[in-house]
Short mmCIF file of C-alpha atoms and ligand atoms in Angstrom, two decimals:
data_model
loop_
_atom_site.label_atom_id
_atom_site.label_comp_id
_atom_site.label_asym_id
_atom_site.label_seq_id
_atom_site.Cartn_x
_atom_site.Cartn_y
_atom_site.Cartn_z
CA MET A 1 92.52 71.95 114.56
CA SER A 2 94.88 69.15 113.82
CA GLU A 3 96.33 66.89 111.18
CA ILE A 4 96.26 69.04 108.12
CA GLU A 5 98.13 67.21 105.43
CA ASN A 6 101.19 68.80 103.92
CA LEU A 7 100.92 69.63 100.25
CA PRO A 8 103.36 68.71 97.53
CA VAL A 9 104.53 71.87 95.81
CA THR A 10 106.65 71.83 92.68
CA MET A 11 108.14 74.84 90.94
CA THR A 12 111.05 75.93 88.84
CA VAL A 13 113.05 78.40 90.87
CA ASN A 14 115.91 80.21 89.15
CA GLY A 15 115.91 77.53 86.48
CA LYS A 16 116.01 74.59 88.87
CA LYS A 17 113.08 72.29 89.53
CA VAL A 18 112.28 71.94 93.23
CA GLN A 19 109.71 69.91 95.11
CA ARG A 20 108.83 70.18 98.79
CA PHE A 21 105.98 69.22 101.08
CA VAL A 22 104.66 72.29 102.83
CA GLU A 23 101.96 73.29 105.26
CA PRO A 24 99.20 74.90 103.17
CA ARG A 25 99.55 78.15 105.13
CA THR A 26 103.23 78.54 104.18
CA LEU A 27 103.72 81.90 102.53
CA LEU A 28 105.82 81.97 99.38
CA ILE A 29 108.43 84.24 101.00
CA HIS A 30 108.94 81.75 103.84
CA PHE A 31 109.09 78.90 101.35
CA LEU A 32 111.86 80.65 99.45
CA ARG A 33 113.86 81.83 102.44
CA GLU A 34 113.38 78.95 104.86
CA GLU A 35 112.79 75.88 102.69
CA LEU A 36 115.04 76.77 99.78
CA ASN A 37 117.54 79.05 101.54
CA ILE A 38 117.01 81.68 98.87
CA THR A 39 117.38 84.83 100.94
CA GLY A 40 117.54 87.48 98.21
CA PRO A 41 113.83 88.27 98.58
CA HIS A 42 113.52 90.22 101.84
CA ILE A 43 110.74 90.60 104.36
CA GLY A 44 110.31 94.32 104.94
CA CYS A 45 106.76 94.88 106.09
CA GLU A 46 104.90 91.56 105.83
CA THR A 47 101.84 93.64 104.96
CA SER A 48 102.04 93.84 101.15
CA HIS A 49 103.28 97.42 101.15
CA CYS A 50 107.06 97.60 100.77
CA GLY A 51 107.88 95.33 97.83
CA ALA A 52 111.15 94.03 99.34
CA CYS A 53 109.79 90.49 98.83
CA THR A 54 109.09 91.01 95.10
CA VAL A 55 109.91 88.05 92.85
CA GLU A 56 109.06 87.18 89.25
CA LEU A 57 106.30 84.56 89.01
CA ASN A 58 105.34 83.38 85.51
CA GLY A 59 106.53 86.70 84.10
CA MET A 60 104.67 88.85 86.64
CA SER A 61 106.07 90.84 89.56
CA VAL A 62 104.47 89.64 92.77
CA LYS A 63 104.85 90.26 96.49
CA SER A 64 105.82 86.86 97.82
CA CYS A 65 104.65 87.75 101.34
CA THR A 66 101.08 87.86 100.05
CA LEU A 67 100.85 84.52 98.26
CA PHE A 68 100.80 81.00 99.59
CA ALA A 69 103.51 78.71 98.24
CA ALA A 70 100.63 76.48 97.13
CA GLN A 71 99.42 79.21 94.76
CA ALA A 72 102.79 79.06 92.99
CA ASP A 73 102.58 75.31 92.44
CA GLY A 74 103.77 74.57 88.89
CA ALA A 75 105.13 78.09 88.41
CA GLU A 76 108.36 79.45 86.98
CA LEU A 77 109.82 81.68 89.60
CA ASN A 78 112.89 83.94 89.52
CA THR A 79 114.56 85.79 92.34
CA VAL A 80 117.43 88.26 92.39
CA GLU A 81 119.78 85.26 92.66
CA SER A 82 119.10 84.56 88.98
CA MET A 83 119.92 88.04 87.76
CA ALA A 84 123.69 87.89 87.12
CA ASN A 85 124.83 86.90 83.62
CA ALA A 86 125.75 83.25 83.06
CA ASP A 87 129.48 84.09 83.28
CA GLY A 88 128.97 85.70 86.68
CA THR A 89 129.25 89.30 85.47
CA LEU A 90 126.61 91.80 86.48
CA SER A 91 123.47 92.11 84.37
CA ALA A 92 122.58 95.51 82.92
CA LEU A 93 120.25 96.26 85.83
CA GLN A 94 122.74 95.23 88.48
CA GLU A 95 125.41 97.29 86.75
CA GLY A 96 123.01 100.23 86.62
CA PHE A 97 122.39 100.05 90.38
CA ARG A 98 126.13 99.94 90.95
CA GLN A 99 127.10 102.70 88.54
CA MET A 100 124.26 105.06 89.49
CA HIS A 101 124.44 104.41 93.25
CA GLY A 102 120.93 102.98 93.16
CA LEU A 103 121.30 101.60 96.66
CA GLN A 104 122.53 102.58 100.07
CA CYS A 105 121.64 99.96 102.70
CA GLY A 106 120.52 97.61 99.94
CA PHE A 107 117.51 96.20 101.74
CA CYS A 108 115.04 97.19 99.02
CA THR A 109 117.39 96.32 96.16
CA PRO A 110 116.42 92.70 95.42
CA GLY A 111 112.77 93.75 95.17
CA MET A 112 113.62 96.84 93.12
CA ILE A 113 115.72 94.85 90.68
CA MET A 114 113.11 92.11 90.25
CA ARG A 115 110.37 94.70 89.70
CA ALA A 116 112.52 96.68 87.24
CA HIS A 117 113.39 93.46 85.42
CA VAL A 118 109.73 92.76 84.58
CA LEU A 119 109.05 96.44 83.89
CA LEU A 120 111.82 96.54 81.27
CA LYS A 121 110.63 93.30 79.70
CA GLU A 122 107.17 94.83 79.26
CA ASN A 123 108.38 98.30 78.36
CA PRO A 124 112.00 98.38 77.13
CA SER A 125 112.12 102.19 76.84
CA PRO A 126 110.12 103.59 79.75
CA THR A 127 109.85 107.30 80.42
CA GLU A 128 110.84 108.58 83.84
CA ASP A 129 107.16 108.76 84.82
CA GLU A 130 106.61 105.19 83.69
CA ILE A 131 109.58 104.04 85.77
CA ARG A 132 108.26 105.87 88.84
CA ALA A 133 104.77 104.40 88.37
CA GLY A 134 106.32 101.00 87.68
CA ILE A 135 108.22 100.92 90.97
CA SER A 136 105.46 102.57 93.00
CA GLY A 137 104.90 99.33 94.91
CA ASN A 138 108.51 99.27 96.13
CA LEU A 139 109.60 101.44 99.02
CA CYS A 140 113.15 102.63 99.63
CA ARG A 141 113.98 104.31 102.94
CA CYS A 142 117.46 105.45 101.89
CA THR A 143 117.96 106.75 98.39
CA GLY A 144 115.11 109.13 97.70
CA TYR A 145 114.53 107.13 94.48
CA GLN A 146 116.45 109.52 92.17
CA ASN A 147 119.34 107.14 91.70
CA ILE A 148 117.07 104.09 91.47
CA VAL A 149 115.29 105.75 88.56
CA LYS A 150 118.68 106.47 86.97
CA ALA A 151 119.83 102.91 87.55
CA ILE A 152 116.81 101.65 85.63
CA GLN A 153 117.37 104.24 82.88
CA TYR A 154 120.99 103.12 82.69
CA ALA A 155 119.91 99.49 82.29
CA ALA A 156 117.26 100.35 79.69
CA ALA A 157 119.84 102.28 77.66
CA LYS A 158 122.38 99.49 77.89
CA LEU A 159 119.85 96.83 76.88
CA ASN A 160 118.83 99.02 73.92
CA GLY A 161 122.48 99.33 72.85
CA GLU A 162 122.72 102.98 73.89
CA THR A 163 124.79 104.75 76.54
CA PHE A 164 123.22 106.54 79.48
CA GLN A 165 124.86 109.91 79.93
CA GLU A 166 123.71 111.25 83.25
CA ALA A 167 125.76 110.98 86.43
CA ALA A 168 124.49 109.70 89.75
CA GLU A 169 123.40 112.36 92.26
CA MET B 1 102.25 87.26 110.73
CA ILE B 2 101.36 83.68 109.89
CA PRO B 3 97.80 82.83 108.90
CA GLY B 4 95.88 80.14 110.79
CA GLU B 5 95.80 76.58 109.55
CA PHE B 6 93.56 75.54 106.71
CA THR B 7 93.07 72.81 104.18
CA TYR B 8 93.82 73.88 100.63
CA HIS B 9 91.67 72.83 97.68
CA ARG B 10 92.18 73.59 94.01
CA PRO B 11 89.07 72.55 92.07
CA ALA B 12 89.18 72.41 88.28
CA SER B 13 85.57 73.44 87.61
CA VAL B 14 82.88 75.75 88.95
CA ALA B 15 80.75 72.72 89.87
CA GLU B 16 83.59 71.22 91.88
CA ALA B 17 84.19 74.54 93.65
CA ILE B 18 80.52 74.81 94.59
CA ALA B 19 80.47 71.22 95.84
CA LEU B 20 83.41 72.03 98.14
CA LEU B 21 81.63 75.14 99.43
CA VAL B 22 78.49 73.10 100.09
CA ASP B 23 80.51 70.44 101.95
CA HIS B 24 82.33 72.86 104.20
CA GLY B 25 79.71 75.59 104.66
CA ASP B 26 80.76 78.61 106.67
CA GLU B 27 84.22 77.18 107.27
CA ALA B 28 85.19 77.56 103.61
CA ARG B 29 86.16 80.64 101.59
CA PRO B 30 86.97 81.01 97.92
CA LEU B 31 90.51 82.27 97.26
CA ALA B 32 91.01 84.45 94.18
CA GLY B 33 94.17 86.63 94.12
CA GLY B 34 94.27 86.54 97.90
CA HIS B 35 95.30 90.18 98.13
CA SER B 36 92.43 91.07 100.44
CA LEU B 37 91.94 87.67 102.05
CA ILE B 38 95.58 86.77 102.87
CA PRO B 39 96.25 90.09 104.67
CA MET B 40 93.08 89.46 106.71
CA MET B 41 94.19 85.90 107.45
CA LYS B 42 97.60 87.14 108.58
CA LEU B 43 95.87 89.47 111.02
CA ARG B 44 93.61 86.55 112.02
CA MET B 45 90.63 88.71 111.13
CA ALA B 46 89.70 85.80 108.88
CA ALA B 47 90.45 82.19 109.74
CA PRO B 48 88.78 79.95 107.17
CA GLU B 49 89.41 76.23 107.67
CA HIS B 50 89.12 75.50 103.98
CA LEU B 51 90.42 77.63 101.15
CA ILE B 52 89.00 76.94 97.72
CA ASP B 53 91.57 78.32 95.26
CA LEU B 54 89.73 79.29 92.08
CA SER B 55 92.88 79.69 89.99
CA GLY B 56 92.50 76.24 88.46
CA VAL B 57 89.06 77.00 87.02
CA ALA B 58 89.75 78.04 83.44
CA ASP B 59 86.16 79.21 82.75
CA LEU B 60 86.52 82.10 85.18
CA LYS B 61 89.00 84.05 83.02
CA GLY B 62 88.64 86.32 80.05
CA VAL B 63 86.83 89.32 78.59
CA SER B 64 84.27 89.05 75.80
CA GLN B 65 81.49 91.02 74.16
CA GLU B 66 78.21 89.58 73.01
CA GLY B 67 75.74 92.06 71.54
CA ASP B 68 75.67 95.05 73.86
CA VAL B 69 76.97 93.28 76.96
CA ILE B 70 80.60 92.83 78.00
CA THR B 71 81.31 89.84 80.23
CA ILE B 72 84.42 89.75 82.39
CA GLY B 73 85.35 86.48 84.10
CA ALA B 74 85.69 86.80 87.88
CA MET B 75 89.34 85.66 87.89
CA THR B 76 90.41 88.31 85.38
CA THR B 77 93.17 90.28 87.10
CA GLN B 78 93.35 94.06 87.35
CA ALA B 79 96.45 93.90 85.13
CA GLU B 80 94.44 91.99 82.52
CA VAL B 81 91.68 94.59 82.74
CA ILE B 82 94.28 97.32 82.14
CA GLY B 83 95.77 95.38 79.23
CA SER B 84 92.49 94.50 77.50
CA ALA B 85 92.08 96.24 74.12
CA LEU B 86 88.32 95.60 74.16
CA LEU B 87 87.87 97.24 77.57
CA THR B 88 90.18 100.14 76.74
CA ASP B 89 88.06 100.78 73.66
CA LYS B 90 84.55 100.23 75.02
CA LEU B 91 84.85 100.84 78.76
CA PRO B 92 87.87 103.08 79.31
CA ILE B 93 86.70 104.00 82.82
CA LEU B 94 87.50 100.45 83.92
CA ARG B 95 91.15 100.86 82.97
CA GLU B 96 91.28 104.33 84.55
CA THR B 97 89.95 102.92 87.83
CA ALA B 98 92.10 99.78 87.83
CA LEU B 99 95.21 101.93 87.45
CA LEU B 100 94.28 103.71 90.69
CA ILE B 101 94.14 100.44 92.65
CA ALA B 102 97.13 99.54 94.81
CA ASP B 103 100.40 99.06 92.88
CA PRO B 104 101.66 97.02 89.91
CA GLN B 105 102.50 93.90 91.92
CA ILE B 106 99.05 93.78 93.51
CA ARG B 107 97.32 94.41 90.17
CA TYR B 108 99.05 91.42 88.57
CA VAL B 109 97.38 89.16 91.14
CA GLY B 110 94.22 90.86 92.45
CA THR B 111 91.11 89.99 90.48
CA LEU B 112 88.03 91.92 89.45
CA GLY B 113 85.82 89.20 90.98
CA GLY B 114 87.66 89.34 94.30
CA ASN B 115 87.49 93.11 94.34
CA VAL B 116 83.70 93.19 93.85
CA ALA B 117 82.87 90.11 95.99
CA ASN B 118 85.00 91.19 98.94
CA GLY B 119 82.47 93.69 100.31
CA ASP B 120 85.11 96.07 101.66
CA PRO B 121 83.78 99.62 101.21
CA GLY B 122 87.36 100.65 100.41
CA ASN B 123 87.44 98.63 97.20
CA ASP B 124 87.20 100.79 94.11
CA MET B 125 85.44 98.50 91.64
CA PRO B 126 82.08 98.14 93.45
CA ALA B 127 81.06 101.79 93.05
CA LEU B 128 82.24 101.73 89.46
CA MET B 129 80.11 98.64 88.83
CA GLN B 130 77.09 100.46 90.27
CA CYS B 131 77.80 103.45 88.08
CA LEU B 132 77.97 101.16 85.02
CA SER B 133 74.81 99.25 86.02
CA ALA B 134 76.78 96.00 86.06
CA SER B 135 75.36 92.74 87.29
CA TYR B 136 77.08 89.81 88.94
CA VAL B 137 76.60 86.21 87.89
CA LEU B 138 76.41 84.03 91.00
CA ALA B 139 76.62 80.25 90.68
CA GLY B 140 75.42 77.99 93.48
CA PRO B 141 74.13 74.46 94.05
CA ASP B 142 70.72 75.42 92.62
CA GLY B 143 72.04 77.02 89.44
CA THR B 144 72.99 80.57 88.57
CA ARG B 145 71.35 83.89 89.23
CA GLU B 146 72.16 87.47 88.35
CA VAL B 147 72.18 90.21 90.94
CA SER B 148 72.52 93.89 90.11
CA SER B 149 75.60 95.55 91.64
CA ARG B 150 73.16 98.18 92.91
CA ASP B 151 71.41 95.54 95.08
CA PHE B 152 74.44 93.44 96.01
CA TYR B 153 76.03 95.34 98.91
CA GLU B 154 74.27 95.15 102.28
CA ALA B 155 76.84 96.38 104.82
CA ALA B 156 80.62 96.27 105.21
CA TYR B 157 81.61 92.70 104.24
CA PHE B 158 77.96 91.66 103.93
CA THR B 159 76.74 91.06 100.41
CA ALA B 160 74.02 89.12 98.59
CA LEU B 161 76.54 86.33 97.92
CA ALA B 162 75.50 83.15 99.76
CA PRO B 163 78.27 81.09 101.44
CA GLU B 164 77.88 78.28 98.92
CA GLU B 165 77.92 80.56 95.88
CA ILE B 166 80.77 81.81 93.76
CA LEU B 167 80.77 84.86 91.57
CA THR B 168 81.64 83.65 88.09
CA ALA B 169 81.45 86.82 86.00
CA VAL B 170 80.56 90.48 85.85
CA LYS B 171 78.26 91.68 83.08
CA ILE B 172 78.39 95.29 81.96
CA PRO B 173 76.11 96.93 79.38
CA VAL B 174 78.27 98.59 76.71
CA PRO B 175 77.99 102.35 77.15
CA ALA B 176 77.08 104.57 74.20
CA PRO B 177 80.00 105.54 71.97
CA GLY B 178 81.14 109.08 72.70
CA HIS B 179 80.15 108.87 76.36
CA GLY B 180 82.08 110.85 78.95
CA TYR B 181 83.55 109.14 81.97
CA ALA B 182 85.83 109.73 84.93
CA TYR B 183 86.89 108.06 88.16
CA GLU B 184 88.39 110.54 90.62
CA LYS B 185 90.06 109.15 93.72
CA LEU B 186 91.66 111.01 96.59
CA LYS B 187 94.29 108.90 98.36
CA ARG B 188 97.19 109.71 100.62
CA LYS B 189 99.73 107.67 98.68
CA VAL B 190 100.09 104.91 96.10
CA GLY B 191 98.59 101.72 97.52
CA ASP B 192 96.13 103.51 99.79
CA TYR B 193 92.40 103.04 99.74
CA ALA B 194 90.31 106.09 98.88
CA THR B 195 89.72 108.90 101.33
CA ALA B 196 86.80 109.40 98.95
CA ALA B 197 86.25 108.65 95.28
CA ALA B 198 83.59 109.26 92.65
CA ALA B 199 82.68 107.50 89.41
CA VAL B 200 80.76 109.36 86.71
CA MET B 201 79.31 108.19 83.38
CA LEU B 202 77.71 110.81 81.17
CA THR B 203 76.20 111.24 77.74
CA MET B 204 75.59 114.69 76.29
CA SER B 205 73.52 115.87 73.38
CA GLY B 206 73.57 119.45 72.12
CA GLY B 207 75.34 120.59 75.28
CA THR B 208 72.84 119.10 77.73
CA VAL B 209 73.12 115.94 79.77
CA SER B 210 71.06 113.15 78.26
CA SER B 211 72.04 110.50 80.79
CA CYS B 212 74.17 110.41 83.90
CA ALA B 213 75.17 107.90 86.56
CA ILE B 214 77.19 108.55 89.71
CA ALA B 215 78.55 106.31 92.48
CA LEU B 216 80.86 106.93 95.43
CA THR B 217 83.62 104.83 97.06
CA ASN B 218 84.58 104.55 100.74
CA VAL B 219 82.24 107.14 102.18
CA GLY B 220 79.77 104.69 103.71
CA ASP B 221 79.44 101.06 104.75
CA THR B 222 78.82 100.12 101.13
CA PRO B 223 79.47 101.72 97.77
CA LEU B 224 76.86 104.42 97.24
CA PHE B 225 74.82 104.76 94.07
CA ALA B 226 73.96 108.47 93.98
CA GLU B 227 70.67 108.32 92.11
CA GLU B 228 69.28 111.68 93.17
CA ALA B 229 72.47 113.57 92.36
CA ALA B 230 72.43 112.09 88.86
CA SER B 231 68.78 112.90 88.26
CA ILE B 232 69.37 116.54 89.26
CA LEU B 233 71.96 116.75 86.47
CA ASP B 234 69.78 115.08 83.84
CA GLY B 235 68.74 117.58 81.20
CA SER B 236 71.04 120.28 82.58
CA THR B 237 73.96 122.00 80.87
CA LEU B 238 76.12 121.23 83.93
CA ASP B 239 75.86 124.87 84.90
CA ARG B 240 77.39 125.81 88.25
CA GLU B 241 74.15 126.07 90.17
CA THR B 242 72.91 122.64 89.11
CA VAL B 243 76.28 121.00 89.75
CA LYS B 244 76.28 122.53 93.22
CA LYS B 245 72.86 121.05 93.93
CA ALA B 246 73.92 117.63 92.66
CA VAL B 247 77.11 117.69 94.74
CA ALA B 248 75.06 118.58 97.83
CA ALA B 249 72.68 115.68 97.09
CA ALA B 250 75.63 113.30 96.79
CA GLU B 251 77.25 114.56 99.99
CA ALA B 252 73.95 114.08 101.79
CA ILE B 253 73.95 110.30 101.29
CA THR B 254 77.51 109.77 102.60
CA MET B 255 78.17 108.33 106.05
CA PRO B 256 81.95 107.99 106.22
CA ALA B 257 83.84 106.86 109.29
CA SER B 258 86.37 109.14 110.94
CA ASP B 259 89.69 107.38 110.68
CA GLY B 260 93.31 107.84 109.62
CA ARG B 261 92.06 109.21 106.31
CA GLY B 262 90.38 112.12 108.07
CA PRO B 263 87.30 113.12 110.04
CA ALA B 264 83.90 112.20 108.62
CA GLU B 265 83.03 115.81 107.66
CA TYR B 266 86.23 116.09 105.64
CA ARG B 267 85.64 112.85 103.82
CA THR B 268 82.10 113.90 102.96
CA LYS B 269 83.42 117.17 101.52
CA MET B 270 86.11 115.29 99.61
CA ALA B 271 83.44 113.04 98.09
CA GLY B 272 81.81 116.23 96.83
CA VAL B 273 85.10 117.56 95.46
CA MET B 274 85.83 114.24 93.72
CA LEU B 275 82.36 114.29 92.19
CA GLU B 276 82.79 117.86 90.92
CA ARG B 277 86.13 116.98 89.34
CA ALA B 278 84.79 113.79 87.83
CA LEU B 279 81.83 115.64 86.32
CA LYS B 280 84.12 118.22 84.78
CA ARG B 281 86.43 115.63 83.28
CA ALA B 282 83.57 113.42 82.08
CA ALA B 283 81.93 116.42 80.38
CA GLU B 284 85.21 117.30 78.62
CA ARG B 285 85.45 113.77 77.32
CA ALA B 286 81.82 113.45 76.22
CA GLN B 287 81.04 114.02 72.56
CA GLY B 288 77.79 115.66 71.53
C1 FAD C 301 98.62 97.07 99.85
C2 FAD C 301 97.27 96.87 99.21
C3 FAD C 301 96.61 97.97 98.70
C4 FAD C 301 95.37 97.83 98.09
N1 FAD C 301 94.74 98.94 97.61
C5 FAD C 301 93.53 98.80 97.03
C6 FAD C 301 92.84 99.93 96.50
O1 FAD C 301 93.32 101.05 96.53
N2 FAD C 301 91.63 99.73 95.94
C7 FAD C 301 91.05 98.49 95.86
O2 FAD C 301 89.97 98.37 95.33
N3 FAD C 301 91.68 97.41 96.35
C8 FAD C 301 92.89 97.54 96.93
N4 FAD C 301 93.52 96.42 97.42
C9 FAD C 301 92.81 95.14 97.39
C10 FAD C 301 93.09 94.38 96.11
O3 FAD C 301 92.57 95.09 95.00
C11 FAD C 301 92.52 92.96 96.17
O4 FAD C 301 93.20 92.23 95.21
C12 FAD C 301 91.03 92.84 95.94
O5 FAD C 301 90.30 93.56 96.89
C13 FAD C 301 90.56 91.39 96.11
O6 FAD C 301 90.82 90.65 94.99
P1 FAD C 301 91.54 89.25 95.14
O7 FAD C 301 91.44 88.61 93.81
O8 FAD C 301 92.88 89.45 95.69
O9 FAD C 301 90.54 88.47 96.13
P2 FAD C 301 90.77 87.61 97.44
O10 FAD C 301 91.57 88.33 98.44
O11 FAD C 301 91.20 86.25 97.06
O12 FAD C 301 89.26 87.51 97.94
C14 FAD C 301 88.58 88.58 98.58
C15 FAD C 301 87.24 88.09 99.13
O13 FAD C 301 86.34 87.79 98.08
C16 FAD C 301 85.98 86.41 98.07
N5 FAD C 301 86.02 86.01 96.66
C17 FAD C 301 87.03 86.23 95.79
N6 FAD C 301 86.70 85.80 94.56
C18 FAD C 301 85.46 85.27 94.66
C19 FAD C 301 84.56 84.69 93.73
N7 FAD C 301 84.89 84.55 92.43
N8 FAD C 301 83.36 84.26 94.18
C20 FAD C 301 83.03 84.41 95.49
N9 FAD C 301 83.82 84.98 96.41
C21 FAD C 301 85.03 85.41 96.00
C22 FAD C 301 87.00 85.71 98.94
O14 FAD C 301 86.47 84.57 99.55
C23 FAD C 301 87.35 86.79 99.94
O15 FAD C 301 86.40 86.83 100.96
C24 FAD C 301 94.77 96.54 98.00
C25 FAD C 301 95.45 95.43 98.50
C26 FAD C 301 96.68 95.58 99.11
C27 FAD C 301 97.37 94.37 99.63
S1 FES C 302 107.43 92.12 102.79
FE1 FES C 302 106.13 91.76 101.13
S2 FES C 302 105.52 93.75 100.56
FE2 FES C 302 106.74 94.12 102.33
S1 FES C 303 118.70 101.34 99.83
FE1 FES C 303 118.04 101.21 101.88
S2 FES C 303 115.91 100.82 101.61
FE2 FES C 303 116.54 101.22 99.62
#
């Protein structure tokens, strides 16, 4: 086959409007990493299982390896690059991952944080079970999840104006 | 893992989508959430030359009730099914099943229409649709027709859907208030397809079964509507002997493959175990 026209794709990524012409088969993860140089979203499995490529698309958590960039035309998209506070300090979730040792190698972290971000928007005070179900599409090969759950609990407490008591394991 | 090349179309209406399918014939495929199709395209097990993205067709979304029928637009996502107050109230088994599909990210994007149109025996919604006696509204160049979910599935990935048709909605008769229900799924981990699963809908009166429907997931080339098993239970008190007979009748219609989820004999047995558990839970939930 030949001569397939490139498509114009416009979206708002981390608050900035971008437009590019892409091959229709361009996956959203490749669009972000290779066209826009936004390398926070990682490619772990390429098979929709690991969640390392998770980004926020129109308020939903999605696996950007399993969408075409064309499907996100017109969308509002946020990646981990948008997570820090405007003054450059860490957001509650980032602080939680740091304080609770929610990461070791850090490969899963951008996906975990983006998933947790939407989870907390939808459910500001999740139970431990709800957190575990909420991040069940994100795999971590290092931490055993305990401290990731605590990191999210820490962030939920902080966002609710409370203090999280437990220590990291 | 890069999919093959294709031309991308985003029609704004059902008519436009059908016209594109007619123009491009076998080379074209509708794209819903893409969470079955894109993985297949990455593996080059599917290589459509034209993708018709249905996300721009507003009419394909939404859940509504008219009289005793609930209509769910094909592009309604699993997350929207889970979040629907109407479905949670009238058809709670739909929410229970949707929550057992894949993971949150996939449920935000994957649609009910894509799940039932796909024809993969691993999909969970087709057996549930058979259990609920749902029908599918198919729109093509010559108008629309309705096909019962019990007649729709022909073999793995072969369905009654013609290449130039799209599925626009699923219609489900509203079950009786106080009905019992359960979807039991055995899977190895979150995000796995069923080793075996069973859907049960039940109404009871005075301790006996007044109606019952059963269907099974991923233990054959198609979802399996277990008519005989259900009729054995009709009029019974769900006593052990009768349940045993019904489970045996359900196991008898399974033809699972031996694969990473286990040998065929095991999966047949697990279908029986899922059915027994689903019957128990449905009976506990049934009023009357
Ligand atoms: C990691 C992973 C785990 C999963 N686990 C499960 C699971 O446990 N259970 C389960 O049921 N599913 C599972 N799925 C599949 C998921 O639920 C899919 O979203 C679903 O099967 C297809 O819906 P879709 O909207 O993504 O359809 P698509 O992938 O876009 O389409 C699927 C097929 O249906 C056709 N189609 C779609 N919509 C229409 C329409 N309206 N009219 C005509 N044809 C149409 C397409 O052309 C294509 O052939 C999993 C997927 C992944 C990636
Ligand atoms: S890279 Fe997308 S889910 Fe693993
Ligand atoms: S910290 Fe290494 S994969 Fe999660």
